[in-house]
Short mmCIF file of C-alpha atoms in Angstrom, two decimals:
data_model
loop_
_atom_site.label_atom_id
_atom_site.label_comp_id
_atom_site.label_asym_id
_atom_site.label_seq_id
_atom_site.Cartn_x
_atom_site.Cartn_y
_atom_site.Cartn_z
CA MET A 1 30.13 -35.84 -13.53
CA LEU A 2 27.77 -33.04 -12.58
CA LEU A 3 30.15 -30.38 -13.90
CA LEU A 4 30.63 -32.30 -17.12
CA GLY A 5 26.88 -32.74 -17.46
CA PHE A 6 26.16 -29.03 -16.99
CA GLY A 7 29.02 -28.18 -19.36
CA GLY A 8 27.34 -30.35 -21.98
CA ILE A 9 23.96 -28.70 -21.29
CA TRP A 10 25.55 -25.27 -21.68
CA LYS A 11 27.04 -26.17 -25.07
CA LEU A 12 23.84 -27.80 -26.26
CA GLN A 13 21.77 -24.78 -25.23
CA HIS A 14 24.05 -22.49 -27.22
CA ARG A 15 23.59 -24.69 -30.26
CA ILE A 16 19.79 -24.72 -29.79
CA ASP A 17 19.77 -20.92 -29.31
CA GLY A 18 21.61 -20.50 -32.60
CA GLN A 19 19.15 -22.70 -34.43
CA ARG A 20 16.16 -21.01 -32.83
CA ALA A 21 17.48 -17.56 -33.74
CA ALA A 22 17.54 -18.62 -37.38
CA LEU A 23 13.94 -19.77 -37.08
CA TYR A 24 12.90 -16.77 -35.05
CA GLN A 25 9.86 -14.96 -36.21
CA GLU A 26 8.49 -12.03 -34.37
CA LYS A 27 5.29 -12.95 -32.58
CA ASN A 28 4.07 -9.78 -31.02
CA ASP A 29 0.39 -9.85 -30.44
CA LEU A 30 -2.14 -9.17 -27.79
CA VAL A 31 -4.56 -11.94 -27.02
CA LEU A 32 -6.89 -9.63 -25.12
CA ARG A 33 -7.33 -6.09 -26.36
CA SER A 34 -10.26 -5.04 -24.25
CA GLY A 35 -9.12 -2.97 -21.30
CA PRO A 36 -12.47 -3.15 -19.43
CA MET A 37 -12.57 -6.95 -19.85
CA LEU A 38 -9.01 -7.27 -18.57
CA LYS A 39 -9.88 -5.03 -15.65
CA LEU A 40 -12.71 -7.37 -14.67
CA MET A 41 -10.49 -10.41 -15.03
CA SER A 42 -7.70 -8.87 -13.00
CA LEU A 43 -9.91 -8.73 -9.88
CA GLU A 44 -8.22 -6.46 -7.35
CA TYR A 45 -4.86 -6.80 -9.07
CA ALA A 46 -5.65 -4.39 -11.93
CA PRO A 47 -2.99 -1.84 -10.85
CA LEU A 48 -0.32 -4.55 -10.92
CA VAL A 49 -1.49 -5.79 -14.32
CA ALA A 50 -1.42 -2.17 -15.53
CA ASP A 51 2.23 -1.95 -14.45
CA LEU A 52 2.98 -5.12 -16.39
CA TYR A 53 1.28 -3.75 -19.52
CA TRP A 54 3.14 -0.46 -19.19
CA THR A 55 6.43 -2.34 -18.81
CA ARG A 56 5.51 -4.36 -21.87
CA ALA A 57 4.81 -1.14 -23.78
CA VAL A 58 8.23 0.23 -22.78
CA GLN A 59 9.98 -3.00 -23.77
CA TYR A 60 8.04 -3.17 -27.04
CA TYR A 61 8.89 0.42 -27.93
CA GLY A 62 12.51 0.04 -26.83
CA ASP A 63 12.93 -3.13 -28.86
CA LYS A 64 11.42 -1.55 -32.00
CA HIS A 65 13.46 1.61 -31.46
CA ARG A 66 16.71 -0.36 -31.13
CA ARG A 67 16.00 -2.27 -34.34
CA GLY A 68 14.89 0.87 -36.19
CA ASP A 69 11.54 -0.77 -36.89
CA ALA A 70 8.88 1.86 -37.62
CA ASP A 71 5.96 -0.59 -37.33
CA ILE A 72 4.70 0.14 -33.82
CA GLN A 73 1.11 -0.93 -34.18
CA LEU A 74 0.82 -2.61 -30.80
CA LEU A 75 1.89 0.50 -28.93
CA TRP A 76 -1.57 2.05 -28.81
CA PRO A 77 -3.43 -1.07 -27.57
CA LEU A 78 -0.77 -1.61 -24.90
CA LEU A 79 -1.09 1.98 -23.69
CA ASP A 80 -4.87 1.80 -23.93
CA ILE A 81 -4.97 -1.28 -21.70
CA ALA A 82 -2.40 0.05 -19.21
CA THR A 83 -4.32 3.32 -18.72
CA THR A 84 -7.70 1.58 -18.56
CA LEU A 85 -6.44 -0.76 -15.85
CA ASP A 86 -4.88 2.09 -13.89
CA PRO A 87 -6.25 5.50 -14.93
CA LYS A 88 -3.87 7.17 -12.47
CA LEU A 89 -0.76 5.84 -14.19
CA ILE A 90 0.54 9.30 -15.10
CA VAL A 91 3.76 8.03 -16.58
CA ALA A 92 1.94 5.92 -19.17
CA TYR A 93 0.05 8.94 -20.50
CA ARG A 94 3.07 11.24 -20.59
CA PHE A 95 5.73 8.92 -21.99
CA GLY A 96 3.16 7.08 -24.06
CA SER A 97 2.14 10.28 -25.82
CA THR A 98 5.79 10.94 -26.65
CA PHE A 99 6.25 7.44 -28.06
CA LEU A 100 3.08 7.81 -30.11
CA SER A 101 3.62 11.32 -31.44
CA GLU A 102 7.26 11.27 -32.54
CA SER A 103 7.70 10.60 -36.21
CA PRO A 104 8.99 7.17 -37.32
CA PRO A 105 11.34 5.50 -36.60
CA ARG A 106 11.53 7.25 -33.22
CA GLY A 107 7.82 6.89 -32.64
CA ALA A 108 4.54 5.77 -34.14
CA GLY A 109 3.90 9.11 -35.89
CA ARG A 110 0.36 9.13 -34.47
CA ALA A 111 0.02 12.52 -32.85
CA ASP A 112 -3.78 12.12 -33.05
CA LEU A 113 -3.63 9.10 -30.74
CA ALA A 114 -1.21 10.97 -28.48
CA VAL A 115 -3.80 13.75 -28.11
CA GLU A 116 -6.48 11.15 -27.35
CA LEU A 117 -4.26 9.55 -24.71
CA ILE A 118 -3.50 12.88 -23.04
CA ASN A 119 -7.18 13.84 -23.09
CA ARG A 120 -7.98 10.56 -21.35
CA GLY A 121 -5.29 11.39 -18.80
CA ILE A 122 -6.88 14.79 -18.22
CA HIS A 123 -10.30 13.19 -17.82
CA ALA A 124 -8.97 10.78 -15.17
CA ASN A 125 -6.64 13.29 -13.48
CA PRO A 126 -8.13 16.73 -14.11
CA GLU A 127 -5.92 18.51 -11.59
CA TYR A 128 -2.61 17.37 -13.07
CA TRP A 129 -1.34 20.47 -14.90
CA ARG A 130 1.50 18.75 -16.76
CA PHE A 131 -1.02 17.04 -19.05
CA TYR A 132 -2.07 20.45 -20.35
CA GLU A 133 1.56 21.25 -21.02
CA ASP A 134 1.86 17.99 -22.99
CA LEU A 135 -1.36 18.74 -24.87
CA GLY A 136 -0.18 22.24 -25.77
CA PHE A 137 3.13 20.75 -26.86
CA LEU A 138 1.38 18.31 -29.19
CA TYR A 139 -0.82 21.01 -30.75
CA TYR A 140 2.15 23.33 -31.11
CA PHE A 141 4.66 20.95 -32.70
CA HIS A 142 2.58 18.31 -34.44
CA PHE A 143 -0.55 20.14 -35.55
CA LYS A 144 0.72 23.75 -35.67
CA ASP A 145 -2.63 24.60 -34.10
CA PHE A 146 -1.47 27.55 -32.02
CA ALA A 147 -4.94 28.53 -30.82
CA LYS A 148 -5.51 25.08 -29.31
CA ALA A 149 -1.95 24.98 -27.97
CA SER A 150 -2.44 28.33 -26.31
CA ALA A 151 -5.79 27.24 -24.87
CA ALA A 152 -4.20 24.11 -23.41
CA PHE A 153 -1.36 26.08 -21.81
CA LEU A 154 -3.85 28.57 -20.39
CA GLU A 155 -6.13 25.83 -19.06
CA GLY A 156 -3.15 24.13 -17.42
CA SER A 157 -1.97 27.38 -15.87
CA ASN A 158 -5.18 27.44 -13.79
CA ARG A 159 -4.49 24.03 -12.25
CA PRO A 160 -2.94 23.72 -8.79
CA GLY A 161 0.86 23.85 -8.75
CA ALA A 162 1.16 24.96 -12.39
CA TYR A 163 4.29 26.95 -13.20
CA ILE A 164 3.77 30.64 -13.90
CA TRP A 165 5.38 30.38 -17.33
CA MET A 166 2.38 28.41 -18.59
CA LYS A 167 0.43 31.68 -18.75
CA VAL A 168 3.32 33.44 -20.51
CA LEU A 169 3.60 30.56 -22.95
CA ALA A 170 -0.13 30.67 -23.69
CA ALA A 171 0.10 34.35 -24.60
CA ARG A 172 3.32 33.95 -26.57
CA VAL A 173 2.04 31.03 -28.66
CA LEU A 174 -1.21 32.82 -29.41
CA GLU A 175 0.54 36.00 -30.50
CA GLY A 176 3.62 34.71 -32.29
CA GLY A 177 2.69 31.20 -33.40
CA GLU A 178 5.74 29.01 -33.88
CA THR A 179 9.00 30.77 -33.11
CA ARG A 180 12.43 29.39 -32.46
CA GLU A 181 12.48 30.84 -28.95
CA THR A 182 9.17 29.22 -28.04
CA SER A 183 10.25 25.88 -29.51
CA ALA A 184 13.54 26.04 -27.62
CA PHE A 185 11.71 26.90 -24.43
CA LEU A 186 9.39 23.91 -24.81
CA TRP A 187 12.16 21.45 -25.66
CA ASN A 188 14.23 22.83 -22.81
CA GLU A 189 11.31 22.14 -20.48
CA VAL A 190 11.10 18.56 -21.77
CA TYR A 191 14.86 18.14 -21.34
CA ASN A 192 14.78 19.41 -17.75
CA SER A 193 11.74 17.41 -16.65
CA ALA A 194 12.57 14.10 -18.40
CA THR A 195 14.13 11.30 -16.40
CA ASN A 196 14.28 8.76 -19.19
CA PRO A 197 17.60 8.94 -21.09
CA ASP A 198 16.00 8.37 -24.52
CA ILE A 199 13.51 11.19 -24.07
CA LYS A 200 16.21 13.46 -22.65
CA GLN A 201 18.44 12.72 -25.65
CA ASN A 202 15.54 13.36 -28.01
CA ALA A 203 14.93 16.79 -26.44
CA LEU A 204 18.66 17.56 -26.51
CA THR A 205 18.89 16.75 -30.22
CA HIS A 206 15.93 19.04 -30.90
CA LEU A 207 17.62 21.81 -28.90
CA GLN A 208 20.91 21.29 -30.74
CA LEU A 209 19.17 21.42 -34.12
CA LEU A 210 17.37 24.60 -33.13
CA ARG A 211 20.68 26.18 -32.12
CA ALA A 212 22.31 25.00 -35.35
CA ASP A 213 19.41 26.47 -37.28
CA SER A 214 19.89 29.80 -35.57
CA ASP A 215 23.67 29.69 -36.21
CA CYS A 216 23.12 28.92 -39.89
CA GLU A 217 20.71 31.83 -40.24
CA GLN A 218 23.24 34.23 -38.75
CA LEU A 219 26.12 32.81 -40.78
CA THR A 220 24.11 33.11 -43.98
CA ALA A 221 23.41 36.77 -43.20
CA ILE A 222 27.10 37.42 -42.47
CA ALA A 223 28.14 35.64 -45.68
CA ALA A 224 25.64 37.72 -47.70
CA GLU A 225 27.04 40.89 -46.18
CA TYR A 226 30.58 39.73 -46.98
CA GLU A 227 29.59 38.97 -50.60
CA LYS A 228 28.10 42.43 -50.93
CA ARG A 229 31.27 44.14 -49.65
CA ALA A 230 33.95 41.85 -51.12
CA GLY A 231 32.19 41.21 -54.40
CA LYS A 232 32.73 37.47 -54.12
CA ARG A 233 30.96 34.65 -52.37
CA ALA A 234 32.56 32.97 -49.35
CA GLY A 235 33.33 29.34 -50.23
CA SER A 236 33.75 28.30 -46.62
CA VAL A 237 33.64 29.61 -43.09
CA ARG A 238 37.44 29.75 -43.21
CA ASP A 239 37.18 32.46 -45.91
CA LEU A 240 35.16 34.60 -43.50
CA VAL A 241 37.74 34.03 -40.76
CA ASN A 242 40.64 34.87 -43.12
CA ALA A 243 38.84 38.02 -44.21
CA GLY A 244 38.55 39.07 -40.57
CA VAL A 245 34.74 38.96 -40.61
CA LEU A 246 34.74 36.23 -37.97
CA LYS A 247 37.28 35.79 -35.17
CA SER A 248 37.11 32.02 -35.41
CA ALA A 249 35.13 29.36 -37.24
CA PRO A 250 31.85 28.77 -35.39
CA LEU A 251 31.10 25.15 -34.52
CA ASP A 252 27.79 23.38 -34.38
CA PRO A 253 26.62 22.01 -30.97
CA VAL A 254 28.57 18.78 -31.50
CA GLY A 255 31.80 20.48 -32.62
CA PHE A 256 31.73 20.47 -36.44
CA VAL A 257 32.39 23.52 -38.61
CA TYR A 258 29.42 24.76 -40.66
CA VAL A 259 29.65 24.72 -44.47
CA PHE A 260 28.08 26.77 -47.27
CA ASP A 261 26.00 25.38 -50.10
CA GLY A 262 26.27 26.58 -53.72
CA GLU A 263 23.88 29.47 -53.05
CA GLY A 264 25.86 30.80 -50.09
CA LYS A 265 23.55 29.44 -47.45
CA ALA A 266 25.17 28.07 -44.28
CA GLN A 267 24.27 24.53 -43.31
CA LEU A 268 25.39 21.70 -41.12
CA ASN A 269 28.57 19.90 -42.05
CA PRO A 270 27.63 16.58 -43.71
CA ALA A 271 30.17 14.91 -41.41
CA SER A 272 28.32 16.17 -38.33
CA PRO A 273 26.07 13.59 -36.62
CA LEU A 274 23.46 16.33 -36.38
CA SER A 275 23.30 16.53 -40.15
CA GLN A 276 22.22 12.88 -40.28
CA GLN A 277 19.74 13.40 -37.48
CA LYS A 278 18.09 16.46 -38.98
CA PRO A 279 15.85 14.79 -41.58
CA ARG A 280 14.57 12.36 -38.95
CA TYR A 281 13.49 15.10 -36.58
CA LEU A 282 10.85 17.71 -36.81
CA LYS A 283 12.06 20.41 -39.14
CA PRO A 284 13.27 23.29 -36.97
CA LEU A 285 12.40 26.80 -38.00
CA MET B 1 -6.06 -17.29 29.66
CA SER B 2 -9.61 -17.95 28.49
CA ARG B 3 -10.47 -21.20 26.73
CA VAL B 4 -10.83 -19.39 23.41
CA GLY B 5 -7.42 -17.83 23.94
CA VAL B 6 -5.80 -21.20 24.66
CA VAL B 7 -7.22 -22.72 21.47
CA ALA B 8 -6.17 -19.64 19.49
CA TRP B 9 -2.64 -19.66 20.87
CA ASN B 10 -2.22 -23.36 20.12
CA THR B 11 -3.58 -22.87 16.61
CA PHE B 12 -1.05 -20.10 16.09
CA ARG B 13 1.80 -22.26 17.44
CA GLU B 14 0.77 -25.13 15.21
CA ALA B 15 0.70 -22.88 12.17
CA VAL B 16 4.11 -21.42 13.00
CA ARG B 17 5.49 -24.95 13.28
CA ASP B 18 4.11 -25.63 9.82
CA ARG B 19 6.97 -25.12 7.37
CA VAL B 20 4.62 -24.07 4.61
CA LEU B 21 4.17 -20.75 6.39
CA TYR B 22 7.88 -20.04 6.42
CA ASN B 23 8.15 -20.87 2.75
CA LEU B 24 5.35 -18.47 1.94
CA VAL B 25 6.96 -15.65 3.88
CA PHE B 26 10.23 -16.34 2.12
CA PHE B 27 8.36 -16.27 -1.19
CA ALA B 28 6.82 -12.94 -0.31
CA LEU B 29 10.23 -11.46 0.44
CA LEU B 30 11.46 -12.81 -2.87
CA MET B 31 8.59 -11.01 -4.56
CA MET B 32 9.73 -7.79 -2.96
CA ALA B 33 13.21 -8.36 -4.36
CA ALA B 34 11.67 -9.06 -7.77
CA ALA B 35 9.76 -5.81 -7.50
CA ILE B 36 13.04 -3.94 -7.36
CA LEU B 37 14.22 -5.69 -10.52
CA VAL B 38 10.94 -5.05 -12.37
CA GLY B 39 11.33 -1.38 -11.56
CA GLN B 40 14.63 -1.39 -13.42
CA ILE B 41 13.17 -2.57 -16.72
CA SER B 42 10.33 -0.08 -16.86
CA ILE B 43 10.07 3.69 -16.86
CA GLY B 44 8.89 5.82 -13.98
CA ILE B 45 6.98 3.18 -12.02
CA GLU B 46 9.62 1.84 -9.65
CA GLN B 47 7.74 2.87 -6.52
CA ILE B 48 4.35 1.99 -7.97
CA VAL B 49 5.54 -1.52 -8.85
CA ILE B 50 6.95 -2.03 -5.37
CA VAL B 51 3.58 -1.14 -3.83
CA THR B 52 1.34 -3.00 -6.31
CA LEU B 53 3.51 -6.13 -6.43
CA GLY B 54 4.04 -6.08 -2.67
CA LEU B 55 0.33 -5.67 -1.88
CA SER B 56 -0.59 -8.30 -4.48
CA ALA B 57 1.89 -10.75 -2.96
CA ILE B 58 0.55 -10.09 0.52
CA SER B 59 -3.00 -10.57 -0.72
CA VAL B 60 -2.37 -13.72 -2.78
CA ILE B 61 -0.20 -15.46 -0.19
CA GLY B 62 -2.50 -14.45 2.64
CA SER B 63 -5.54 -15.70 0.72
CA LEU B 64 -3.84 -19.04 0.01
CA ILE B 65 -3.03 -19.47 3.70
CA ALA B 66 -6.50 -18.36 4.74
CA VAL B 67 -8.27 -20.76 2.39
CA PHE B 68 -6.06 -23.83 2.59
CA ILE B 69 -5.36 -23.71 6.31
CA GLY B 70 -8.79 -22.30 7.09
CA VAL B 71 -10.66 -25.27 5.60
CA GLY B 72 -8.38 -27.64 7.51
CA LEU B 73 -8.93 -26.07 10.90
CA VAL B 74 -11.80 -28.37 11.81
CA SER B 75 -11.31 -31.32 9.47
CA LYS B 76 -7.67 -31.80 10.50
CA GLU B 77 -8.65 -32.04 14.16
CA MET B 78 -11.32 -34.56 13.24
CA ASP B 79 -9.01 -36.64 11.07
CA LYS B 80 -6.36 -36.75 13.80
CA ARG B 81 -9.10 -37.40 16.36
CA THR B 82 -7.68 -34.66 18.59
CA LEU B 83 -11.03 -32.88 18.42
CA TYR B 84 -12.69 -35.54 20.57
CA ALA B 85 -10.08 -35.23 23.30
CA LEU B 86 -10.45 -31.47 23.20
CA LEU B 87 -14.25 -31.44 23.33
CA ALA B 88 -14.18 -33.90 26.23
CA LYS B 89 -12.67 -31.03 28.24
CA PRO B 90 -14.79 -28.08 29.32
CA VAL B 91 -14.55 -26.38 25.93
CA ARG B 92 -17.74 -25.51 24.10
CA ARG B 93 -17.90 -26.07 20.37
CA TRP B 94 -18.33 -22.39 19.58
CA GLU B 95 -15.31 -21.60 21.79
CA PHE B 96 -13.28 -24.12 19.83
CA LEU B 97 -14.35 -22.49 16.52
CA LEU B 98 -13.70 -18.98 17.76
CA GLY B 99 -10.29 -20.04 19.04
CA LYS B 100 -9.42 -21.61 15.71
CA PHE B 101 -10.52 -18.46 13.90
CA GLY B 102 -8.52 -16.25 16.26
CA GLY B 103 -5.44 -18.45 15.96
CA LEU B 104 -5.39 -18.38 12.19
CA LEU B 105 -6.12 -14.66 12.17
CA LEU B 106 -3.16 -14.11 14.52
CA THR B 107 -0.98 -16.20 12.20
CA LEU B 108 -2.12 -14.15 9.23
CA ALA B 109 -1.55 -10.90 11.11
CA VAL B 110 2.03 -11.90 11.96
CA ASN B 111 2.58 -13.12 8.41
CA THR B 112 1.13 -9.95 6.90
CA ALA B 113 3.17 -7.78 9.24
CA ALA B 114 6.37 -9.57 8.17
CA MET B 115 5.51 -9.12 4.51
CA ALA B 116 4.56 -5.48 5.07
CA ALA B 117 7.96 -4.93 6.70
CA GLY B 118 9.55 -6.43 3.57
CA LEU B 119 7.44 -4.16 1.37
CA PHE B 120 8.49 -1.06 3.30
CA ALA B 121 12.14 -2.15 3.21
CA ALA B 122 11.89 -2.46 -0.58
CA LEU B 123 10.09 0.89 -0.79
CA ALA B 124 12.76 2.55 1.32
CA TYR B 125 15.38 1.04 -1.00
CA VAL B 126 14.00 2.72 -4.12
CA LYS B 127 12.55 5.81 -2.48
CA HIS B 128 14.52 7.33 0.31
CA PRO B 129 13.47 8.84 2.53
CA LEU B 130 9.96 7.54 2.99
CA VAL B 131 7.38 10.29 3.26
CA ARG B 132 4.21 10.72 5.28
CA SER B 133 1.96 9.80 2.35
CA ASP B 134 3.54 6.33 2.26
CA ALA B 135 1.51 5.53 5.36
CA VAL B 136 -1.41 4.90 3.00
CA VAL B 137 0.30 1.62 2.11
CA LEU B 138 -0.15 0.56 5.74
CA VAL B 139 -3.87 1.24 5.42
CA ALA B 140 -3.95 -0.92 2.28
CA VAL B 141 -2.15 -3.71 4.19
CA TYR B 142 -4.71 -3.39 6.98
CA PHE B 143 -7.52 -3.72 4.44
CA VAL B 144 -5.89 -6.89 3.08
CA LEU B 145 -5.91 -8.25 6.63
CA LEU B 146 -9.61 -7.41 7.01
CA LYS B 147 -10.28 -9.23 3.76
CA LEU B 148 -8.32 -12.23 4.99
CA ALA B 149 -10.37 -12.31 8.19
CA LEU B 150 -13.50 -12.61 6.05
CA VAL B 151 -11.93 -15.37 3.95
CA VAL B 152 -10.96 -17.33 7.08
CA ALA B 153 -14.51 -16.98 8.44
CA LEU B 154 -15.93 -18.21 5.12
CA ALA B 155 -13.51 -21.15 4.99
CA LEU B 156 -14.34 -22.05 8.57
CA LEU B 157 -18.08 -21.92 7.87
CA PHE B 158 -17.83 -24.24 4.88
CA SER B 159 -15.41 -26.60 6.61
CA CYS B 160 -18.03 -27.15 9.31
CA TYR B 161 -20.40 -29.01 7.05
CA THR B 162 -18.58 -30.20 3.97
CA THR B 163 -15.34 -31.78 2.77
CA PRO B 164 -12.13 -29.70 2.57
CA LEU B 165 -12.12 -29.79 -1.24
CA LEU B 166 -15.66 -28.49 -1.52
CA ALA B 167 -14.98 -25.94 1.20
CA ILE B 168 -12.04 -24.62 -0.87
CA LEU B 169 -14.23 -24.38 -3.96
CA PHE B 170 -17.07 -22.64 -2.12
CA THR B 171 -14.72 -20.17 -0.42
CA ALA B 172 -12.87 -19.37 -3.64
CA GLY B 173 -16.17 -19.04 -5.50
CA LEU B 174 -17.60 -16.61 -2.98
CA TYR B 175 -14.35 -14.67 -2.94
CA VAL B 176 -14.42 -14.20 -6.72
CA SER B 177 -18.15 -13.40 -6.64
CA GLY B 178 -17.47 -10.83 -3.96
CA MET B 179 -15.14 -9.03 -6.37
CA PHE B 180 -18.01 -8.48 -8.85
CA VAL B 181 -20.59 -7.08 -6.49
CA THR B 182 -20.68 -3.65 -8.15
CA GLU B 183 -21.18 -5.23 -11.58
CA MET B 184 -23.93 -7.42 -10.18
CA ARG B 185 -25.68 -4.40 -8.66
CA GLY B 186 -25.45 -2.30 -11.78
CA PHE B 187 -26.21 -5.07 -14.27
CA HIS B 188 -29.27 -4.30 -16.34
CA SER B 189 -30.56 -6.16 -19.34
CA GLU B 190 -33.86 -5.97 -21.18
CA ALA B 191 -33.94 -9.75 -21.38
CA MET B 192 -33.78 -9.98 -17.60
CA SER B 193 -36.99 -10.03 -15.64
CA PRO B 194 -37.54 -7.38 -12.94
CA ALA B 195 -37.74 -10.15 -10.35
CA LEU B 196 -34.31 -11.45 -11.32
CA GLN B 197 -32.89 -7.95 -11.26
CA THR B 198 -34.27 -7.45 -7.77
CA PHE B 199 -32.86 -10.82 -6.72
CA LEU B 200 -29.42 -9.91 -8.06
CA ARG B 201 -29.58 -6.61 -6.26
CA TRP B 202 -30.41 -8.30 -2.97
CA LEU B 203 -27.77 -10.94 -3.57
CA SER B 204 -25.16 -8.26 -4.14
CA TYR B 205 -25.81 -7.02 -0.60
CA LEU B 206 -25.80 -10.49 0.89
CA LEU B 207 -22.50 -11.54 -0.64
CA PRO B 208 -19.33 -10.46 1.11
CA ASN B 209 -18.20 -7.36 -0.77
CA PHE B 210 -14.46 -7.83 -1.23
CA GLU B 211 -14.31 -4.74 -3.44
CA ASN B 212 -14.59 -2.66 -0.26
CA PHE B 213 -11.03 -3.58 0.63
CA ASP B 214 -9.53 -2.84 -2.78
CA VAL B 215 -7.47 0.32 -2.37
CA MET B 216 -4.32 -0.87 -4.12
CA GLY B 217 -4.54 1.78 -6.84
CA ARG B 218 -4.87 4.61 -4.33
CA ALA B 219 -2.04 3.24 -2.21
CA ALA B 220 0.23 2.89 -5.25
CA HIS B 221 -0.30 6.55 -6.14
CA GLY B 222 0.02 7.80 -2.57
CA GLU B 223 -3.57 9.03 -2.41
CA ALA B 224 -5.03 9.37 1.06
CA ILE B 225 -7.76 7.03 2.27
CA PRO B 226 -10.37 8.70 4.49
CA GLY B 227 -10.50 7.59 8.10
CA SER B 228 -14.26 7.13 7.80
CA LEU B 229 -13.67 4.41 5.17
CA VAL B 230 -11.21 2.67 7.48
CA LEU B 231 -13.81 2.66 10.25
CA ALA B 232 -16.64 1.56 7.94
CA ASN B 233 -14.57 -1.28 6.46
CA THR B 234 -13.48 -2.42 9.93
CA ALA B 235 -17.11 -2.47 11.07
CA TYR B 236 -18.20 -4.27 7.86
CA ALA B 237 -15.56 -6.99 8.28
CA ALA B 238 -16.33 -7.38 11.99
CA VAL B 239 -20.11 -7.66 11.49
CA TYR B 240 -19.75 -10.04 8.55
CA CYS B 241 -17.30 -12.22 10.51
CA VAL B 242 -19.71 -12.34 13.45
CA ILE B 243 -22.51 -13.47 11.11
CA LEU B 244 -20.36 -16.15 9.49
CA LEU B 245 -18.94 -17.41 12.78
CA THR B 246 -22.38 -17.52 14.38
CA ALA B 247 -23.62 -19.58 11.44
CA ALA B 248 -20.54 -21.81 11.65
CA ALA B 249 -21.04 -22.31 15.40
CA ALA B 250 -24.71 -23.14 14.90
CA ILE B 251 -23.87 -25.76 12.26
CA PHE B 252 -20.94 -27.18 14.20
CA SER B 253 -22.95 -27.41 17.42
CA LYS B 254 -25.55 -29.57 15.75
CA ARG B 255 -23.11 -31.70 13.85
CA ASN B 256 -22.93 -35.33 14.81
CA LEU B 257 -19.25 -36.01 15.42
CA LYS B 258 -19.57 -39.74 16.01
#
């Protein structure tokens, strides 16, 4: 009887779930948006509540990211509350700034808020040098403000435990502005330090696009040289291989052969997954 | 064994026999297990969640035991009429109260130690090996115990002259008030008279300051707690408990038990 009863409950619940899914409307809202008020109400449990808000921010972002929904308006209030409740919650500042700064649909496209969040992190944890790295990163990639980026790297390099390359980076950014090498160095640093798979994958895609960009530049130059000598334009990479200019057809980082456009410029193969990713990412140099 | 010790030991044994205690310990261990799961659905806070959830569980469960059993320490003995048999023996009323306080404190210490062991087991599970800085969690657990001692003393004081329900309300009220002492001290408003501001300032020093024992954030981030603070908090809790227990003994001594 019991088994039969629970079997019936199981079937009924499935039916109810189906009906509820059809009626489902997203109800994402925050009843309380004031971090200081929540801190008072949390009594001594503010650090635990901060963890819950951070987890909610991660789930909220992950859910939106999975569904390709670019409307991430609640992300900032969630991060604001989490970091107000626990100003030492380093992870919320660092990952939060990534979620905020990346362009939609991978993030909120609010690099200004990301800078604000990192500055708050610096205010609460002035000795943590990685925040300066993140700040420099934001100024470098999102605002192209190389003076501020360089200043952030330099400021961070004076903090305890900072890596020596922060000083080098400060000088390089100030002198050369945005270069492929500097961008690759920064993304490589993100890739190596990230523990979250999504952020690691994001950095890897950026690195792959930078490498593809470099390959295309070289291929275009080789094709131009070939056109000058042979008197005809290479229609494909295979033409360059057949002519003995290249030993083999170079592949992009995910294994697809590059192609040439009508003007003889090398570009990613439209069949390559990187080609679809490119417009959604920051435009590499 | 002294008379206070005998009362304390029997209070402890009675509490251990009480199944509610076992359920609460089991609940605390369940919370530790939940902490591990919560860590899986978030990013980069696995260890922090273990510490904050573990310390919160220890604090909440300990407070519930301290308040609900604390207010029943005297009234239960009176309801069961065992108090009269006990006081007919050469046991002074203040000795009885002190014994009850010590017994419940011992129960809480054992309970807290068991929960702390669970917390460290969970911490070792997600972060191996444990490092020296993790010892700060032990300090936080000790501070929770100091806080619980104050709560028991408050509950005992109120249970000496009022009903258990009112004693619970008064204890809980003072506990919550004691979490806002800093706000009370720093609260300034133009509409408020200087006399009221002075009164609030004095009141903030009279109320038990439970904020003193709040080091959960530091413990979660592995930040050291100075030894001087440990000593000062220990002294604060001890002095405040002495005041409360003296007041409780004075009230209980004059109470007509007929």
